């Protein structure tokens, strides 16, 4: 026997989360800033000293750029993944669910570069705006995130990240996501 769900509950299930347009625009702007800065500096480090030098850049500068942006904007910003390299990027329960949803959508044919999600959640009594945007794997990423990489790159990654899971990616895969939040 099916029970009829109250209309209000059905509406809550089927409606999209109410998007705060300003917050989404702001979050996208910060991602652009973070992404451009990361990529620019990564390319520079690769040119200057090859992938091993560039690993040292990612190791030190990626978290540093994120915290600079956080200080200036009032947002928390970072990167996470279903297969993490740095334990500091481990997804929380909300992020894990969103990352899995991105994979489901990609499997159903969505272009990873279009995948994002936002929601207002309550954390310890504080309303938070949370936003995630998928990061597609590009050719340049394969130097350090493919199944097969140069032995010297492999050695450097092993020494810095003994628990590294961020390997085996192909172009077009979802490498992970930017994750942002701010108190409302
Ligand atoms: C020179 C090697 C190198 C290249 C090239 C590289 N990465 Fe990474 N990547 C790293 C390292 C090292 C970390 C760990 C950074 C840290 O400690 O926060 C990392 C972490 C990440 C993370 C955070 C989640 C995690 O696994 O910890 C994402 C997302 C990511 N990389 C995406 C990319 C993308 C997308 C590209 C291509 C545009 C790329 N990477 C190219 C070395 C690299």
PDB file of C-alpha atoms and ligand atoms in Angstrom:
ATOM      1  CA  UNK A   1       0.000   0.000   0.000  1.00  0.00           C
ATOM      2  CA  UNK A   2       1.389   3.354  -1.002  1.00  0.00           C
ATOM      3  CA  UNK A   3       0.822   6.278   1.233  1.00  0.00           C
ATOM      4  CA  UNK A   4       0.394   9.609  -0.462  1.00  0.00           C
ATOM      5  CA  UNK A   5       3.179  11.983   0.434  1.00  0.00           C
ATOM      6  CA  UNK A   6       2.075  15.443   1.514  1.00  0.00           C
ATOM      7  CA  UNK A   7       2.337  17.958  -1.337  1.00  0.00           C
ATOM      8  CA  UNK A   8       4.796  20.118   0.618  1.00  0.00           C
ATOM      9  CA  UNK A   9       7.172  17.197   1.046  1.00  0.00           C
ATOM     10  CA  UNK A  10       6.923  16.260  -2.626  1.00  0.00           C
ATOM     11  CA  UNK A  11       7.645  19.850  -3.562  1.00  0.00           C
ATOM     12  CA  UNK A  12      10.695  19.841  -1.282  1.00  0.00           C
ATOM     13  CA  UNK A  13      12.007  16.635  -2.857  1.00  0.00           C
ATOM     14  CA  UNK A  14      11.509  17.668  -6.461  1.00  0.00           C
ATOM     15  CA  UNK A  15      12.360  21.333  -6.335  1.00  0.00           C
ATOM     16  CA  UNK A  16      15.971  22.364  -6.804  1.00  0.00           C
ATOM     17  CA  UNK A  17      17.623  23.886  -3.738  1.00  0.00           C
ATOM     18  CA  UNK A  18      16.903  27.593  -3.669  1.00  0.00           C
ATOM     19  CA  UNK A  19      19.943  29.156  -5.264  1.00  0.00           C
ATOM     20  CA  UNK A  20      21.338  32.354  -3.904  1.00  0.00           C
ATOM     21  CA  UNK A  21      22.399  33.837  -7.232  1.00  0.00           C
ATOM     22  CA  UNK A  22      24.837  36.326  -5.689  1.00  0.00           C
ATOM     23  CA  UNK A  23      26.656  33.644  -3.750  1.00  0.00           C
ATOM     24  CA  UNK A  24      26.957  31.407  -6.810  1.00  0.00           C
ATOM     25  CA  UNK A  25      28.404  34.289  -8.839  1.00  0.00           C
ATOM     26  CA  UNK A  26      30.835  35.112  -6.043  1.00  0.00           C
ATOM     27  CA  UNK A  27      31.900  31.473  -5.649  1.00  0.00           C
ATOM     28  CA  UNK A  28      32.473  31.116  -9.398  1.00  0.00           C
ATOM     29  CA  UNK A  29      34.597  34.268  -9.387  1.00  0.00           C
ATOM     30  CA  UNK A  30      36.789  32.916  -6.594  1.00  0.00           C
ATOM     31  CA  UNK A  31      37.190  29.579  -8.378  1.00  0.00           C
ATOM     32  CA  UNK A  32      38.302  31.414 -11.483  1.00  0.00           C
ATOM     33  CA  UNK A  33      40.867  33.314  -9.409  1.00  0.00           C
ATOM     34  CA  UNK A  34      42.059  30.134  -7.636  1.00  0.00           C
ATOM     35  CA  UNK A  35      42.113  28.031 -10.823  1.00  0.00           C
ATOM     36  CA  UNK A  36      43.917  30.644 -12.905  1.00  0.00           C
ATOM     37  CA  UNK A  37      46.494  31.214 -10.209  1.00  0.00           C
ATOM     38  CA  UNK A  38      47.083  27.477  -9.694  1.00  0.00           C
ATOM     39  CA  UNK A  39      47.362  26.727 -13.400  1.00  0.00           C
ATOM     40  CA  UNK A  40      49.551  29.732 -14.169  1.00  0.00           C
ATOM     41  CA  UNK A  41      51.998  28.913 -11.411  1.00  0.00           C
ATOM     42  CA  UNK A  42      51.924  25.196 -12.187  1.00  0.00           C
ATOM     43  CA  UNK A  43      52.786  25.812 -15.836  1.00  0.00           C
ATOM     44  CA  UNK A  44      55.580  28.188 -14.744  1.00  0.00           C
ATOM     45  CA  UNK A  45      57.042  25.641 -12.332  1.00  0.00           C
ATOM     46  CA  UNK A  46      56.843  22.867 -14.968  1.00  0.00           C
ATOM     47  CA  UNK A  47      58.701  25.022 -17.491  1.00  0.00           C
ATOM     48  CA  UNK A  48      61.307  26.044 -14.972  1.00  0.00           C
ATOM     49  CA  UNK A  49      62.092  22.723 -13.361  1.00  0.00           C
ATOM     50  CA  UNK A  50      59.906  19.985 -14.835  1.00  0.00           C
ATOM     51  CA  UNK A  51      57.238  17.973 -13.028  1.00  0.00           C
ATOM     52  CA  UNK A  52      59.307  17.194  -9.927  1.00  0.00           C
ATOM     53  CA  UNK A  53      59.759  20.894  -9.202  1.00  0.00           C
ATOM     54  CA  UNK A  54      56.085  21.416  -9.989  1.00  0.00           C
ATOM     55  CA  UNK A  55      55.094  18.825  -7.384  1.00  0.00           C
ATOM     56  CA  UNK A  56      56.882  20.861  -4.765  1.00  0.00           C
ATOM     57  CA  UNK A  57      54.907  23.851  -5.997  1.00  0.00           C
ATOM     58  CA  UNK A  58      51.560  22.005  -5.661  1.00  0.00           C
ATOM     59  CA  UNK A  59      52.563  20.702  -2.259  1.00  0.00           C
ATOM     60  CA  UNK A  60      53.414  24.094  -0.820  1.00  0.00           C
ATOM     61  CA  UNK A  61      51.593  26.681  -2.908  1.00  0.00           C
ATOM     62  CA  UNK A  62      48.196  25.094  -3.636  1.00  0.00           C
ATOM     63  CA  UNK A  63      47.073  25.216   0.020  1.00  0.00           C
ATOM     64  CA  UNK A  64      48.764  28.639   0.372  1.00  0.00           C
ATOM     65  CA  UNK A  65      46.861  30.194  -2.557  1.00  0.00           C
ATOM     66  CA  UNK A  66      43.617  28.799  -1.118  1.00  0.00           C
ATOM     67  CA  UNK A  67      44.235  30.340   2.285  1.00  0.00           C
ATOM     68  CA  UNK A  68      45.207  33.709   0.731  1.00  0.00           C
ATOM     69  CA  UNK A  69      41.889  33.765  -1.127  1.00  0.00           C
ATOM     70  CA  UNK A  70      40.052  32.743   2.062  1.00  0.00           C
ATOM     71  CA  UNK A  71      41.633  35.595   4.015  1.00  0.00           C
ATOM     72  CA  UNK A  72      40.641  38.169   1.397  1.00  0.00           C
ATOM     73  CA  UNK A  73      37.137  36.912   0.652  1.00  0.00           C
ATOM     74  CA  UNK A  74      35.682  35.447   3.836  1.00  0.00           C
ATOM     75  CA  UNK A  75      35.039  32.169   2.013  1.00  0.00           C
ATOM     76  CA  UNK A  76      36.625  28.820   2.757  1.00  0.00           C
ATOM     77  CA  UNK A  77      38.005  27.468  -0.496  1.00  0.00           C
ATOM     78  CA  UNK A  78      39.739  24.203  -1.301  1.00  0.00           C
ATOM     79  CA  UNK A  79      39.831  21.150  -3.524  1.00  0.00           C
ATOM     80  CA  UNK A  80      38.635  17.655  -2.839  1.00  0.00           C
ATOM     81  CA  UNK A  81      38.174  14.361  -4.677  1.00  0.00           C
ATOM     82  CA  UNK A  82      36.914  10.789  -4.461  1.00  0.00           C
ATOM     83  CA  UNK A  83      40.586   9.795  -4.941  1.00  0.00           C
ATOM     84  CA  UNK A  84      42.714  12.183  -2.931  1.00  0.00           C
ATOM     85  CA  UNK A  85      46.423  12.803  -3.011  1.00  0.00           C
ATOM     86  CA  UNK A  86      46.651  14.932   0.128  1.00  0.00           C
ATOM     87  CA  UNK A  87      44.798  13.769   3.261  1.00  0.00           C
ATOM     88  CA  UNK A  88      44.155  17.468   3.966  1.00  0.00           C
ATOM     89  CA  UNK A  89      41.722  17.394   1.002  1.00  0.00           C
ATOM     90  CA  UNK A  90      39.566  14.527   2.354  1.00  0.00           C
ATOM     91  CA  UNK A  91      35.884  15.178   1.558  1.00  0.00           C
ATOM     92  CA  UNK A  92      33.344  15.498   4.383  1.00  0.00           C
ATOM     93  CA  UNK A  93      29.971  13.710   4.153  1.00  0.00           C
ATOM     94  CA  UNK A  94      28.311  16.535   2.187  1.00  0.00           C
ATOM     95  CA  UNK A  95      31.224  16.793  -0.262  1.00  0.00           C
ATOM     96  CA  UNK A  96      31.328  13.017  -0.696  1.00  0.00           C
ATOM     97  CA  UNK A  97      27.641  12.938  -1.656  1.00  0.00           C
ATOM     98  CA  UNK A  98      28.103  15.783  -4.170  1.00  0.00           C
ATOM     99  CA  UNK A  99      31.200  14.151  -5.721  1.00  0.00           C
ATOM    100  CA  UNK A 100      29.260  10.888  -6.163  1.00  0.00           C
ATOM    101  CA  UNK A 101      26.373  12.796  -7.731  1.00  0.00           C
ATOM    102  CA  UNK A 102      28.812  14.416 -10.216  1.00  0.00           C
ATOM    103  CA  UNK A 103      30.043  10.912 -11.213  1.00  0.00           C
ATOM    104  CA  UNK A 104      26.458   9.717 -11.662  1.00  0.00           C
ATOM    105  CA  UNK A 105      25.676  12.708 -13.889  1.00  0.00           C
ATOM    106  CA  UNK A 106      28.860  12.197 -15.925  1.00  0.00           C
ATOM    107  CA  UNK A 107      27.988   8.508 -16.382  1.00  0.00           C
ATOM    108  CA  UNK A 108      24.604   9.672 -17.703  1.00  0.00           C
ATOM    109  CA  UNK A 109      26.374  11.795 -20.311  1.00  0.00           C
ATOM    110  CA  UNK A 110      26.924  15.195 -18.659  1.00  0.00           C
ATOM    111  CA  UNK A 111      30.017  17.222 -19.574  1.00  0.00           C
ATOM    112  CA  UNK A 112      32.143  17.444 -16.359  1.00  0.00           C
ATOM    113  CA  UNK A 113      32.988  21.104 -17.032  1.00  0.00           C
ATOM    114  CA  UNK A 114      29.300  21.997 -16.545  1.00  0.00           C
ATOM    115  CA  UNK A 115      28.780  20.215 -13.227  1.00  0.00           C
ATOM    116  CA  UNK A 116      28.246  22.287 -10.124  1.00  0.00           C
ATOM    117  CA  UNK A 117      26.006  22.219  -7.063  1.00  0.00           C
ATOM    118  CA  UNK A 118      25.025  24.605  -4.296  1.00  0.00           C
ATOM    119  CA  UNK A 119      23.005  24.315  -1.136  1.00  0.00           C
ATOM    120  CA  UNK A 120      22.318  26.188   2.075  1.00  0.00           C
ATOM    121  CA  UNK A 121      23.074  23.881   5.003  1.00  0.00           C
ATOM    122  CA  UNK A 122      23.063  24.306   8.756  1.00  0.00           C
ATOM    123  CA  UNK A 123      26.233  23.480  10.646  1.00  0.00           C
ATOM    124  CA  UNK A 124      26.210  23.732  14.451  1.00  0.00           C
ATOM    125  CA  UNK A 125      23.318  26.192  14.296  1.00  0.00           C
ATOM    126  CA  UNK A 126      25.054  28.362  11.663  1.00  0.00           C
ATOM    127  CA  UNK A 127      23.590  28.682   8.159  1.00  0.00           C
ATOM    128  CA  UNK A 128      26.270  28.049   5.556  1.00  0.00           C
ATOM    129  CA  UNK A 129      26.234  28.475   1.796  1.00  0.00           C
ATOM    130  CA  UNK A 130      28.137  25.592   0.191  1.00  0.00           C
ATOM    131  CA  UNK A 131      29.179  25.296  -3.429  1.00  0.00           C
ATOM    132  CA  UNK A 132      31.105  22.719  -5.445  1.00  0.00           C
ATOM    133  CA  UNK A 133      32.296  22.723  -9.044  1.00  0.00           C
ATOM    134  CA  UNK A 134      33.747  19.670 -10.802  1.00  0.00           C
ATOM    135  CA  UNK A 135      37.321  19.803 -12.130  1.00  0.00           C
ATOM    136  CA  UNK A 136      37.837  17.929 -15.422  1.00  0.00           C
ATOM    137  CA  UNK A 137      41.153  16.144 -16.030  1.00  0.00           C
ATOM    138  CA  UNK A 138      43.131  17.784 -18.830  1.00  0.00           C
ATOM    139  CA  UNK A 139      46.123  16.470 -20.731  1.00  0.00           C
ATOM    140  CA  UNK A 140      48.637  18.426 -18.607  1.00  0.00           C
ATOM    141  CA  UNK A 141      47.263  16.839 -15.432  1.00  0.00           C
ATOM    142  CA  UNK A 142      48.308  13.380 -16.634  1.00  0.00           C
ATOM    143  CA  UNK A 143      51.983  14.135 -15.834  1.00  0.00           C
ATOM    144  CA  UNK A 144      51.115  13.627 -12.177  1.00  0.00           C
ATOM    145  CA  UNK A 145      47.679  11.977 -12.076  1.00  0.00           C
ATOM    146  CA  UNK A 146      47.815   9.279 -14.812  1.00  0.00           C
ATOM    147  CA  UNK A 147      48.368   5.572 -14.171  1.00  0.00           C
ATOM    148  CA  UNK A 148      51.801   5.699 -15.819  1.00  0.00           C
ATOM    149  CA  UNK A 149      54.075   8.602 -14.925  1.00  0.00           C
ATOM    150  CA  UNK A 150      57.802   9.290 -15.053  1.00  0.00           C
ATOM    151  CA  UNK A 151      59.791   7.340 -12.419  1.00  0.00           C
ATOM    152  CA  UNK A 152      61.268  10.488 -10.861  1.00  0.00           C
ATOM    153  CA  UNK A 153      57.786  12.004 -10.558  1.00  0.00           C
ATOM    154  CA  UNK A 154      56.502   8.784  -9.020  1.00  0.00           C
ATOM    155  CA  UNK A 155      59.369   8.758  -6.498  1.00  0.00           C
ATOM    156  CA  UNK A 156      58.751  12.374  -5.450  1.00  0.00           C
ATOM    157  CA  UNK A 157      54.997  11.770  -5.070  1.00  0.00           C
ATOM    158  CA  UNK A 158      55.608   8.623  -3.015  1.00  0.00           C
ATOM    159  CA  UNK A 159      57.884  10.438  -0.613  1.00  0.00           C
ATOM    160  CA  UNK A 160      55.527  13.418  -0.125  1.00  0.00           C
ATOM    161  CA  UNK A 161      52.216  11.499  -0.250  1.00  0.00           C
ATOM    162  CA  UNK A 162      52.611   7.904   0.951  1.00  0.00           C
ATOM    163  CA  UNK A 163      48.803   7.426   0.862  1.00  0.00           C
ATOM    164  CA  UNK A 164      48.358   8.929  -2.639  1.00  0.00           C
ATOM    165  CA  UNK A 165      45.149   7.735  -4.351  1.00  0.00           C
ATOM    166  CA  UNK A 166      45.084  10.404  -7.085  1.00  0.00           C
ATOM    167  CA  UNK A 167      46.391   8.209  -9.918  1.00  0.00           C
ATOM    168  CA  UNK A 168      44.844   6.356 -12.837  1.00  0.00           C
ATOM    169  CA  UNK A 169      43.027   9.351 -14.302  1.00  0.00           C
ATOM    170  CA  UNK A 170      42.366   9.831 -18.026  1.00  0.00           C
ATOM    171  CA  UNK A 171      41.615  12.989 -19.951  1.00  0.00           C
ATOM    172  CA  UNK A 172      37.966  13.932 -19.474  1.00  0.00           C
ATOM    173  CA  UNK A 173      37.593  12.203 -16.094  1.00  0.00           C
ATOM    174  CA  UNK A 174      36.444  14.202 -13.094  1.00  0.00           C
ATOM    175  CA  UNK A 175      39.695  14.766 -11.178  1.00  0.00           C
ATOM    176  CA  UNK A 176      37.857  16.285  -8.224  1.00  0.00           C
ATOM    177  CA  UNK A 177      36.081  19.492  -7.367  1.00  0.00           C
ATOM    178  CA  UNK A 178      36.541  22.946  -5.977  1.00  0.00           C
ATOM    179  CA  UNK A 179      34.668  23.250  -2.699  1.00  0.00           C
ATOM    180  CA  UNK A 180      33.654  26.553  -1.133  1.00  0.00           C
ATOM    181  CA  UNK A 181      31.601  27.636   1.831  1.00  0.00           C
ATOM    182  CA  UNK A 182      30.707  30.789   3.643  1.00  0.00           C
ATOM    183  CA  UNK A 183      28.569  31.586   6.676  1.00  0.00           C
ATOM    184  CA  UNK A 184      25.326  33.396   5.788  1.00  0.00           C
TER     185      UNK A 184
HETATM  186  C1  LIG B   1      53.404  18.462 -11.239  1.00  0.00           C
HETATM  187  C2  LIG B   1      52.456  17.509 -10.749  1.00  0.00           C
HETATM  188  C3  LIG B   1      50.977  17.827 -10.846  1.00  0.00           C
HETATM  189  C4  LIG B   1      50.293  18.207 -11.971  1.00  0.00           C
HETATM  190  C5  LIG B   1      50.815  18.431 -13.369  1.00  0.00           C
HETATM  191  C6  LIG B   1      48.914  18.323 -11.542  1.00  0.00           C
HETATM  192  N1  LIG B   1      48.780  18.033 -10.216  1.00  0.00           N
HETATM  193 FE1  LIG B   1      47.050  17.956  -9.153  1.00  0.00          FE
HETATM  194  N2  LIG B   1      48.102  17.585  -7.468  1.00  0.00           N
HETATM  195  C7  LIG B   1      49.465  17.468  -7.398  1.00  0.00           C
HETATM  196  C8  LIG B   1      49.863  17.446  -6.004  1.00  0.00           C
HETATM  197  C9  LIG B   1      51.293  17.348  -5.487  1.00  0.00           C
HETATM  198  C10 LIG B   1      48.673  17.560  -5.237  1.00  0.00           C
HETATM  199  C11 LIG B   1      48.521  17.638  -3.727  1.00  0.00           C
HETATM  200  C12 LIG B   1      48.453  19.129  -3.342  1.00  0.00           C
HETATM  201  C13 LIG B   1      48.281  19.376  -1.883  1.00  0.00           C
HETATM  202  O1  LIG B   1      49.119  18.889  -1.091  1.00  0.00           O
HETATM  203  O2  LIG B   1      47.299  20.065  -1.560  1.00  0.00           O
HETATM  204  C14 LIG B   1      47.587  17.637  -6.198  1.00  0.00           C
HETATM  205  C15 LIG B   1      46.270  17.761  -5.835  1.00  0.00           C
HETATM  206  C16 LIG B   1      45.232  17.956  -6.704  1.00  0.00           C
HETATM  207  C17 LIG B   1      43.844  18.102  -6.318  1.00  0.00           C
HETATM  208  C18 LIG B   1      43.288  18.152  -4.896  1.00  0.00           C
HETATM  209  C19 LIG B   1      42.707  16.851  -4.429  1.00  0.00           C
HETATM  210  C20 LIG B   1      43.751  15.840  -4.013  1.00  0.00           C
HETATM  211  O3  LIG B   1      43.865  14.846  -4.739  1.00  0.00           O
HETATM  212  O4  LIG B   1      44.450  16.034  -2.996  1.00  0.00           O
HETATM  213  C21 LIG B   1      43.132  18.280  -7.465  1.00  0.00           C
HETATM  214  C22 LIG B   1      41.636  18.458  -7.580  1.00  0.00           C
HETATM  215  C23 LIG B   1      44.086  18.276  -8.546  1.00  0.00           C
HETATM  216  N3  LIG B   1      45.363  18.052  -8.068  1.00  0.00           N
HETATM  217  C24 LIG B   1      43.751  18.468  -9.869  1.00  0.00           C
HETATM  218  C25 LIG B   1      44.678  18.634 -10.882  1.00  0.00           C
HETATM  219  C26 LIG B   1      44.319  19.027 -12.232  1.00  0.00           C
HETATM  220  C27 LIG B   1      42.904  19.278 -12.722  1.00  0.00           C
HETATM  221  C28 LIG B   1      45.482  19.122 -12.942  1.00  0.00           C
HETATM  222  C29 LIG B   1      45.670  19.569 -14.385  1.00  0.00           C
HETATM  223  C30 LIG B   1      45.123  20.850 -14.751  1.00  0.00           C
HETATM  224  C31 LIG B   1      46.564  18.771 -12.022  1.00  0.00           C
HETATM  225  N4  LIG B   1      46.034  18.486 -10.798  1.00  0.00           N
HETATM  226  C32 LIG B   1      47.885  18.719 -12.388  1.00  0.00           C
HETATM  227  C33 LIG B   1      50.332  17.378  -8.447  1.00  0.00           C
HETATM  228  C34 LIG B   1      50.015  17.734  -9.745  1.00  0.00           C
END
